[in-house]
Amino acid sequence: MLNTDEPRADDLTSLRSQVRGPVYTPGDSELPAEIATFNTAVAHHPAVVVGATGADDIAAAVRWAAARQLPVAVQATGHGAVVPVEDAMLITTHRMRQVTVDPQQRTAYIEAGARWRAVIEAAAKYGLAPLSGSSSSVGAVGYTLGGGVGLLGREYGFAADHVLSVDLVTADGQPRHVTADTDPELFWALRGGKGNFGIATAMRVRLFPVAALYAGGIFFAASSAADVLHAYRGWASTLPENASTSVALLRMPPLEQLPEPLRGKFVVHLRFSYHGPAAEGEDLLAPMRSAGAVVLEHVGELPYEATDMVHQDPTDPMPVWERGGLLHSIEADTVDTLLKVAGPEVEVPLIMVEIRLLGGALSRPASPPNAVAGREGAYSVYVIAPSPPPLKEIVPAVGGAVLEALGPWLMGTSLLNFLGAAATPQQVTAAWTPDIRTRLRAVKNSVDPGNLFRFGHAIGN
């Protein structure tokens, strides 16, 4: 039976004696900052929090919690919070930030709390780059074990495809060094199954000889939305694998820090990156430059350290509802349908609807194989809506209506990191194809039979 009582004082004394990091309980003044999330619509209420300083802290904390039948959750940067952690132990890993690059082997050792920014900067000294995502402030480990689609994904594959080892603490509180040789089935599941099988304390990944990209974005006026999306539909599928792109319908807030042409406007944001000579990238992008009325453009050669400029993801926490899916194709009717439910003529409380080109190396199996969701998709679709208290009850219906309208082109599966507000194991496991889903559950039953790790994108037993 689950023990949901608050830990006793003597229990907490025992826990504090076993870990080097801080231990917090409800009422501690430091607790709110320790457990803060990037999506502020998700608020944690843990019974106890351990601020881990290393793998030994995590192992001791898991053993302590397991002995008391207290479920365990983990948080690094707060970007991966999708469900509240209630009446459980929350282990925070943001103090674990070591990054070590081996330029000869072209690998990086990354601790659980390191953000992509640290990895990118460490690798750039050697003309190398990781398979990071659109924002360098996101935690590297959680992003990678959830799959990881970045600007180099169509050329090199998912970030999870290039994990060489994972240091893991399982539900028995034992540290493991997991590789394709030491535990092939668990290694398969970890790379794509995210936090369902334990707490990753570090990973080793491949790096790639990438110093710069021809990349950036073009903002088009609302009046050009239909023209741009229809042009995009024909153009994106012709791109070579060393080019990546997405297009987003954005409702920009009226904030003074935004450029005046974007402030409070509906715009269509085309994102593009090309790993190759700038002249070739410019030629590839040329058909889209003339697709509509350009409001603002910033495309050119970028050092890999500056690739946050491509998507320009938000940097400040905010409350949102988010959900994603996979499309098997984009047809003329797909574009028309999307504009009817989310275009500039519709009054809906949405921040963004994004269509992202997949394919290329993202569609091919990893070697060795892994459990990454989404290889079958031609495009991903991702919907984000603001979710402050006045809108919290209606935005799931509004965002859900967009995905429902796109139903004829949806595949039913999803990229795990873009799954968003999926709260039940059934919703989460729908991200994978049935064969992967069955195999993941078998690994879960083997390494976590008591379902100690049941938060985040949890698959259950």
Coordinates of C-alpha atoms in Angstrom, one line a residue:
M1 CA 0.0 0.0 0.0
L2 CA 1.3 3.5 -0.9
N3 CA 2.5 5.5 2.0
T4 CA 1.1 9.1 1.5
D5 CA 1.8 10.3 5.0
E6 CA 4.2 13.1 5.4
P7 CA 7.7 11.8 6.4
R8 CA 8.3 11.9 10.1
A9 CA 11.1 14.0 11.6
D10 CA 13.2 11.0 12.4
D11 CA 12.8 9.7 8.8
L12 CA 13.9 13.1 7.5
T13 CA 16.9 13.0 9.8
S14 CA 17.8 9.6 8.4
L15 CA 17.5 10.9 4.8
R16 CA 19.6 14.0 5.5
S17 CA 22.3 11.8 6.9
Q18 CA 22.5 9.8 3.7
V19 CA 22.7 12.7 1.1
R20 CA 25.1 15.6 0.6
G21 CA 22.5 17.8 -1.0
P22 CA 19.7 19.7 0.7
V23 CA 16.4 18.1 1.8
Y24 CA 13.3 20.3 1.7
T25 CA 9.7 19.7 2.9
P26 CA 6.5 21.7 2.6
G27 CA 6.9 25.1 4.3
D28 CA 10.6 25.5 3.7
S29 CA 11.3 28.9 2.2
E30 CA 13.7 27.5 -0.4
L31 CA 11.2 25.0 -1.7
P32 CA 9.3 27.0 -4.3
A33 CA 12.4 28.0 -6.2
E34 CA 13.8 24.4 -6.0
I35 CA 10.7 22.9 -7.6
A36 CA 9.7 25.7 -10.1
T37 CA 8.7 24.5 -13.5
F38 CA 9.0 26.3 -16.9
N39 CA 5.4 25.6 -17.7
T40 CA 3.9 27.3 -14.6
A41 CA 0.5 25.6 -15.2
V42 CA 2.1 22.5 -13.7
A43 CA 2.6 23.0 -10.0
H44 CA 4.3 20.4 -7.9
H45 CA 3.4 19.5 -4.3
P46 CA 5.9 16.9 -3.2
A47 CA 6.1 15.4 0.2
V48 CA 9.9 15.7 0.3
V49 CA 12.5 17.1 -2.1
V50 CA 16.2 16.1 -2.4
G51 CA 18.5 18.4 -4.2
A52 CA 21.0 15.9 -5.6
T53 CA 24.6 16.7 -5.9
G54 CA 25.6 13.5 -7.6
A55 CA 24.7 9.9 -8.4
D56 CA 25.3 8.8 -4.8
D57 CA 22.6 11.2 -3.5
I58 CA 20.1 9.9 -6.1
A59 CA 20.8 6.3 -5.2
A60 CA 20.4 7.0 -1.4
A61 CA 17.2 9.0 -2.0
V62 CA 15.6 6.3 -4.1
R63 CA 16.5 3.6 -1.6
W64 CA 15.0 5.8 1.2
A65 CA 11.8 6.4 -0.8
A66 CA 11.4 2.8 -1.9
A67 CA 11.7 1.6 1.6
R68 CA 8.7 3.8 2.5
Q69 CA 6.7 3.0 -0.7
L70 CA 6.9 6.7 -1.7
P71 CA 6.9 7.2 -5.4
V72 CA 9.8 9.1 -7.0
A73 CA 9.9 11.9 -9.6
V74 CA 12.9 13.8 -11.0
Q75 CA 13.3 17.3 -12.4
A76 CA 16.4 19.0 -13.9
T77 CA 15.5 22.3 -15.5
G78 CA 11.7 22.2 -15.2
H79 CA 11.1 22.1 -19.0
G80 CA 9.9 18.6 -18.9
A81 CA 7.1 19.0 -16.3
V82 CA 3.8 17.7 -17.8
V83 CA 1.9 16.5 -14.7
P84 CA 2.1 17.7 -11.1
V85 CA 4.2 15.7 -8.6
E86 CA 1.9 15.1 -5.6
D87 CA 2.6 13.2 -2.4
A88 CA 5.9 11.9 -3.6
M89 CA 9.7 12.4 -3.4
L90 CA 11.0 14.9 -6.0
I91 CA 14.7 14.6 -6.8
T92 CA 16.1 17.7 -8.5
T93 CA 19.3 17.4 -10.5
H94 CA 20.1 20.9 -11.5
R95 CA 23.3 20.9 -9.3
M96 CA 24.7 18.1 -11.5
R97 CA 26.1 20.1 -14.4
Q98 CA 29.4 18.5 -15.4
V99 CA 30.1 18.4 -19.1
T100 CA 33.3 16.8 -20.5
V101 CA 34.2 16.6 -24.2
D102 CA 36.5 14.1 -25.7
P103 CA 37.5 15.7 -29.0
Q104 CA 39.4 12.6 -30.3
Q105 CA 36.4 10.3 -29.8
R106 CA 33.9 13.1 -30.6
T107 CA 31.8 12.4 -27.5
A108 CA 30.5 14.3 -24.5
Y109 CA 29.8 13.1 -21.0
I110 CA 26.8 15.0 -19.7
E111 CA 25.4 15.0 -16.1
A112 CA 21.7 15.0 -15.5
G113 CA 21.3 18.7 -14.7
A114 CA 23.4 20.1 -17.6
R115 CA 21.6 22.4 -20.1
W116 CA 22.3 22.2 -23.8
R117 CA 24.0 25.6 -23.6
A118 CA 26.9 24.2 -21.6
V119 CA 27.3 21.2 -24.0
I120 CA 27.2 23.4 -27.1
E121 CA 29.8 25.7 -25.8
A122 CA 32.1 22.9 -24.6
A123 CA 31.8 21.1 -28.0
A124 CA 32.2 24.3 -30.1
K125 CA 35.8 24.7 -28.9
Y126 CA 36.7 21.7 -31.0
G127 CA 34.4 22.5 -34.0
L128 CA 31.9 19.9 -32.8
A129 CA 28.2 20.1 -32.0
P130 CA 25.6 17.9 -30.1
L131 CA 22.2 17.0 -31.5
S132 CA 20.5 19.7 -29.4
G133 CA 17.1 21.1 -29.8
S134 CA 15.6 24.5 -30.7
S135 CA 16.4 25.9 -27.2
S136 CA 19.8 25.7 -25.5
S137 CA 18.2 26.3 -22.1
V138 CA 16.5 22.8 -22.1
G139 CA 18.1 20.0 -20.1
A140 CA 20.2 17.8 -22.3
V141 CA 19.5 14.4 -20.7
G142 CA 15.7 14.5 -20.5
Y143 CA 15.4 15.9 -24.0
T144 CA 17.7 13.2 -25.4
L145 CA 16.1 10.2 -23.6
G146 CA 12.7 11.4 -24.9
G147 CA 14.0 11.2 -28.5
G148 CA 15.2 14.7 -29.4
V149 CA 14.5 16.4 -32.7
G150 CA 16.9 19.3 -33.5
L151 CA 18.2 21.3 -36.5
L152 CA 20.6 18.4 -37.4
G153 CA 18.0 15.6 -37.0
R154 CA 17.2 15.0 -40.6
E155 CA 20.9 14.6 -41.3
Y156 CA 22.0 12.6 -38.3
G157 CA 18.8 11.3 -36.6
F158 CA 17.3 11.6 -33.2
A159 CA 19.5 12.7 -30.3
A160 CA 18.7 9.3 -28.6
D161 CA 20.1 7.5 -31.6
H162 CA 23.6 8.7 -30.6
V163 CA 23.6 7.8 -26.9
L164 CA 26.5 5.5 -26.1
S165 CA 25.8 4.9 -22.4
V166 CA 23.5 5.9 -19.6
D167 CA 24.3 6.0 -15.9
L168 CA 21.1 5.1 -14.2
V169 CA 19.7 4.5 -10.7
T170 CA 16.9 2.0 -10.9
A171 CA 14.0 1.4 -8.5
D172 CA 16.1 -0.8 -6.2
G173 CA 18.4 2.2 -5.6
Q174 CA 21.3 0.6 -7.4
P175 CA 23.5 2.5 -9.9
R176 CA 23.9 0.9 -13.3
H177 CA 26.2 1.8 -16.2
V178 CA 23.9 0.8 -19.1
T179 CA 25.2 0.1 -22.6
A180 CA 24.3 -2.0 -25.6
D181 CA 26.6 -4.7 -24.2
T182 CA 25.9 -4.6 -20.5
D183 CA 22.0 -4.6 -20.7
P184 CA 20.8 -4.4 -24.3
E185 CA 17.1 -4.5 -23.5
L186 CA 17.2 -1.7 -20.9
F187 CA 19.5 0.3 -23.2
W188 CA 17.0 -0.1 -26.0
A189 CA 14.2 1.2 -23.7
L190 CA 16.0 4.1 -22.1
R191 CA 16.7 5.7 -25.5
G192 CA 13.2 6.9 -26.2
G193 CA 11.4 5.7 -23.1
K194 CA 12.6 8.7 -21.0
G195 CA 12.2 8.5 -17.2
N196 CA 10.1 5.3 -17.0
F197 CA 12.9 3.0 -15.9
G198 CA 15.0 4.9 -13.4
I199 CA 16.8 8.2 -12.9
A200 CA 19.5 9.0 -15.4
T201 CA 22.5 10.5 -13.6
A202 CA 24.6 11.0 -16.7
M203 CA 25.0 10.0 -20.3
R204 CA 27.6 9.8 -23.0
V205 CA 26.7 10.9 -26.5
R206 CA 28.3 11.4 -29.9
L207 CA 29.2 14.8 -31.2
F208 CA 29.3 15.9 -34.9
P209 CA 31.7 18.0 -36.9
V210 CA 29.4 21.0 -37.3
A211 CA 30.6 24.5 -36.5
A212 CA 28.0 26.6 -38.3
L213 CA 24.7 26.5 -40.3
Y214 CA 23.1 28.7 -42.8
A215 CA 20.0 29.3 -40.8
G216 CA 17.4 31.6 -39.4
G217 CA 13.7 32.6 -39.9
I218 CA 11.3 34.7 -42.0
F219 CA 8.2 36.2 -40.5
F220 CA 5.4 36.7 -43.0
A221 CA 2.3 38.9 -42.7
A222 CA -1.1 37.4 -41.7
S223 CA -2.4 38.2 -45.1
S224 CA 0.1 35.8 -46.7
A225 CA -0.8 32.9 -44.4
A226 CA -2.5 30.8 -47.1
D227 CA 0.1 31.5 -49.8
V228 CA 3.0 30.7 -47.4
L229 CA 1.5 27.4 -46.1
H230 CA 0.6 26.2 -49.6
A231 CA 4.0 27.0 -50.9
Y232 CA 5.6 25.3 -47.9
R233 CA 3.6 22.2 -48.6
G234 CA 5.2 21.8 -52.0
W235 CA 8.7 23.0 -51.0
A236 CA 9.5 21.3 -47.7
S237 CA 9.3 17.7 -49.1
T238 CA 11.9 18.6 -51.8
L239 CA 14.6 19.5 -49.3
P240 CA 17.8 17.4 -48.9
E241 CA 18.5 15.7 -45.6
N242 CA 21.0 18.3 -44.5
A243 CA 18.2 20.9 -44.4
S244 CA 15.6 21.2 -41.7
T245 CA 12.5 23.4 -41.5
S246 CA 9.3 24.2 -39.7
V247 CA 6.6 26.7 -40.1
A248 CA 4.5 28.2 -37.3
L249 CA 1.3 30.2 -37.0
L250 CA 2.1 32.6 -34.2
R251 CA -0.1 35.0 -32.3
M252 CA 2.5 37.4 -30.9
P253 CA 1.7 39.2 -27.5
P254 CA 1.8 43.0 -27.4
L255 CA 5.1 43.2 -25.5
E256 CA 7.5 46.1 -25.9
Q257 CA 10.5 43.8 -26.0
L258 CA 9.3 42.4 -29.3
P259 CA 10.3 44.1 -32.6
E260 CA 7.6 46.5 -33.6
P261 CA 6.5 44.7 -36.8
L262 CA 5.7 41.6 -34.7
R263 CA 4.2 43.2 -31.6
G264 CA 0.6 42.0 -31.1
K265 CA 0.4 40.6 -34.6
F266 CA -0.5 37.3 -36.2
V267 CA 2.5 36.1 -38.3
V268 CA 3.7 33.0 -40.1
H269 CA 7.2 32.1 -39.0
L270 CA 9.2 30.0 -41.4
R271 CA 12.3 28.4 -39.8
F272 CA 15.1 27.0 -41.9
S273 CA 18.6 25.6 -41.4
Y274 CA 21.1 24.1 -43.8
H275 CA 24.4 22.3 -42.9
G276 CA 26.4 23.2 -46.0
P277 CA 27.7 26.1 -48.0
A278 CA 25.7 29.3 -47.4
A279 CA 25.2 29.8 -51.2
E280 CA 23.5 26.4 -51.4
G281 CA 21.3 27.2 -48.5
E282 CA 20.3 30.5 -50.0
D283 CA 19.3 28.8 -53.2
L284 CA 17.2 26.2 -51.3
L285 CA 15.4 28.9 -49.4
A286 CA 14.8 31.2 -52.4
P287 CA 11.4 29.8 -53.4
M288 CA 10.0 30.6 -49.9
R289 CA 11.4 34.1 -49.7
S290 CA 8.9 35.1 -52.5
A291 CA 6.0 33.1 -51.0
G292 CA 4.4 36.1 -49.2
A293 CA 4.8 39.5 -47.7
V294 CA 7.9 39.5 -45.5
V295 CA 7.5 41.3 -42.2
L296 CA 11.0 40.5 -40.8
E297 CA 13.8 38.3 -41.8
H298 CA 17.0 37.1 -40.1
V299 CA 18.7 34.3 -42.2
G300 CA 22.4 33.9 -42.7
E301 CA 25.5 32.0 -41.5
L302 CA 25.2 31.3 -37.8
P303 CA 27.8 29.6 -35.5
Y304 CA 26.1 26.6 -33.9
E305 CA 26.3 28.4 -30.6
A306 CA 23.7 31.0 -32.0
T307 CA 21.1 28.5 -33.3
D308 CA 18.6 29.6 -30.7
M309 CA 17.9 32.4 -33.2
V310 CA 16.2 30.0 -35.6
H311 CA 13.1 29.1 -33.6
Q312 CA 13.4 32.0 -31.0
D313 CA 11.6 29.9 -28.3
P314 CA 10.4 31.7 -25.2
T315 CA 12.9 32.1 -22.5
D316 CA 10.6 33.0 -19.6
P317 CA 8.4 30.6 -17.7
M318 CA 4.6 30.8 -18.5
P319 CA 1.5 28.7 -18.1
V320 CA 0.6 26.8 -21.2
W321 CA -1.4 23.8 -22.5
E322 CA 0.5 21.8 -25.2
R323 CA -0.1 18.8 -27.3
G324 CA 1.4 17.2 -30.4
G325 CA 0.9 14.5 -33.0
L326 CA 2.3 13.2 -36.3
L327 CA 1.1 13.8 -39.8
H328 CA 1.5 11.3 -42.6
S329 CA 1.3 14.1 -45.2
I330 CA 0.3 17.7 -45.9
E331 CA -2.1 18.2 -48.7
A332 CA -4.0 21.2 -50.0
D333 CA -6.9 20.2 -47.8
T334 CA -4.6 20.0 -44.8
V335 CA -3.6 23.6 -45.2
D336 CA -7.1 24.8 -45.8
T337 CA -8.4 22.9 -42.7
L338 CA -5.6 24.3 -40.5
L339 CA -6.3 27.9 -41.6
K340 CA -10.0 27.4 -40.8
V341 CA -9.3 26.4 -37.2
A342 CA -6.1 28.4 -36.4
G343 CA -5.6 31.0 -39.1
P344 CA -5.6 34.8 -38.8
E345 CA -9.4 35.1 -39.3
V346 CA -10.1 32.9 -36.3
E347 CA -10.3 34.3 -32.8
V348 CA -8.7 31.6 -30.7
P349 CA -6.4 31.7 -27.6
L350 CA -3.5 30.0 -29.2
I351 CA 0.2 30.9 -29.0
M352 CA 1.4 28.6 -31.7
V353 CA 0.5 25.9 -34.1
E354 CA 3.7 24.4 -35.6
I355 CA 4.3 22.0 -38.5
R356 CA 7.8 20.5 -38.6
L357 CA 9.4 18.5 -41.4
L358 CA 10.6 15.1 -40.2
G359 CA 11.9 12.3 -42.5
G360 CA 15.5 11.8 -43.6
A361 CA 17.6 10.1 -40.9
L362 CA 14.7 10.6 -38.4
S363 CA 12.8 7.9 -40.4
R364 CA 15.6 5.3 -40.3
P365 CA 16.2 2.8 -37.4
A366 CA 19.0 3.6 -35.0
S367 CA 22.0 1.3 -34.7
P368 CA 21.6 -0.3 -32.2
P369 CA 17.8 0.0 -32.3
N370 CA 16.0 2.0 -29.7
A371 CA 12.5 2.9 -28.5
V372 CA 12.2 6.4 -30.0
A373 CA 8.6 7.3 -31.0
G374 CA 7.9 9.1 -34.2
R375 CA 10.0 7.6 -37.0
E376 CA 6.9 6.9 -39.0
G377 CA 5.8 10.6 -39.3
A378 CA 6.4 12.8 -42.3
Y379 CA 5.7 15.9 -40.2
S380 CA 5.0 16.7 -36.6
V381 CA 2.2 19.1 -35.5
Y382 CA 2.4 20.9 -32.2
V383 CA -0.2 23.2 -30.5
I384 CA 0.5 25.5 -27.6
A385 CA -2.1 27.7 -25.9
P386 CA -1.8 30.1 -22.9
S387 CA -3.2 28.6 -19.8
P388 CA -3.6 31.2 -17.1
P389 CA -6.5 30.7 -14.6
P390 CA -9.1 32.5 -16.8
L391 CA -8.3 30.2 -19.7
K392 CA -7.3 27.0 -18.0
E393 CA -10.6 25.3 -18.5
I394 CA -11.1 26.2 -22.1
V395 CA -7.7 25.9 -23.8
P396 CA -7.7 22.1 -23.8
A397 CA -10.9 22.1 -25.9
V398 CA -9.5 24.9 -28.2
G399 CA -6.2 23.2 -28.7
G400 CA -7.8 19.8 -29.0
A401 CA -10.1 21.1 -31.7
V402 CA -7.1 22.0 -33.9
L403 CA -5.8 18.4 -33.6
E404 CA -9.2 17.0 -34.1
A405 CA -9.7 19.0 -37.3
L406 CA -6.4 17.6 -38.6
G407 CA -7.6 14.0 -37.8
P408 CA -7.7 12.8 -41.4
W409 CA -3.9 13.3 -41.6
L410 CA -2.9 12.3 -38.1
M411 CA -1.2 9.0 -37.5
G412 CA -2.2 8.5 -33.9
T413 CA 1.4 8.3 -32.7
S414 CA 3.6 11.3 -31.5
L415 CA 7.0 12.5 -30.7
L416 CA 7.3 11.9 -27.0
N417 CA 8.8 15.2 -26.2
F418 CA 6.0 16.9 -28.0
L419 CA 3.2 14.8 -26.4
G420 CA 2.5 17.6 -23.9
A421 CA -0.6 17.3 -21.8
A422 CA -1.0 13.5 -21.8
A423 CA -1.8 12.5 -18.2
T424 CA -2.7 8.9 -18.3
P425 CA -0.5 5.9 -19.2
Q426 CA -3.0 5.1 -22.1
Q427 CA -2.5 8.6 -23.6
V428 CA 1.3 8.3 -23.2
T429 CA 1.7 4.9 -24.6
A430 CA -0.3 5.9 -27.7
A431 CA 2.8 7.8 -28.8
W432 CA 4.5 4.5 -29.8
T433 CA 3.5 1.9 -32.3
P434 CA 1.9 -1.2 -30.6
D435 CA 5.1 -3.4 -30.9
I436 CA 7.3 -0.8 -29.2
R437 CA 4.6 -0.1 -26.6
T438 CA 4.4 -3.8 -25.6
R439 CA 8.2 -4.2 -25.4
L440 CA 8.5 -1.0 -23.2
R441 CA 6.0 -2.3 -20.7
A442 CA 7.9 -5.6 -20.4
V443 CA 11.1 -3.7 -19.6
K444 CA 9.2 -1.5 -17.1
N445 CA 7.8 -4.6 -15.3
S446 CA 11.3 -6.0 -15.2
V447 CA 13.2 -3.0 -13.7
D448 CA 10.4 -1.2 -11.9
P449 CA 7.7 -3.7 -11.0
G450 CA 6.3 -1.5 -8.2
N451 CA 5.9 1.5 -10.6
L452 CA 8.1 3.7 -8.3
F453 CA 8.7 6.1 -11.2
R454 CA 5.1 7.1 -12.2
F455 CA 5.4 10.8 -13.0
G456 CA 6.1 12.7 -16.3
H457 CA 5.3 10.7 -19.4
A458 CA 4.7 7.5 -17.5
I459 CA 3.7 4.3 -19.2
G460 CA 2.6 2.4 -16.1
N461 CA 3.0 -1.3 -15.6

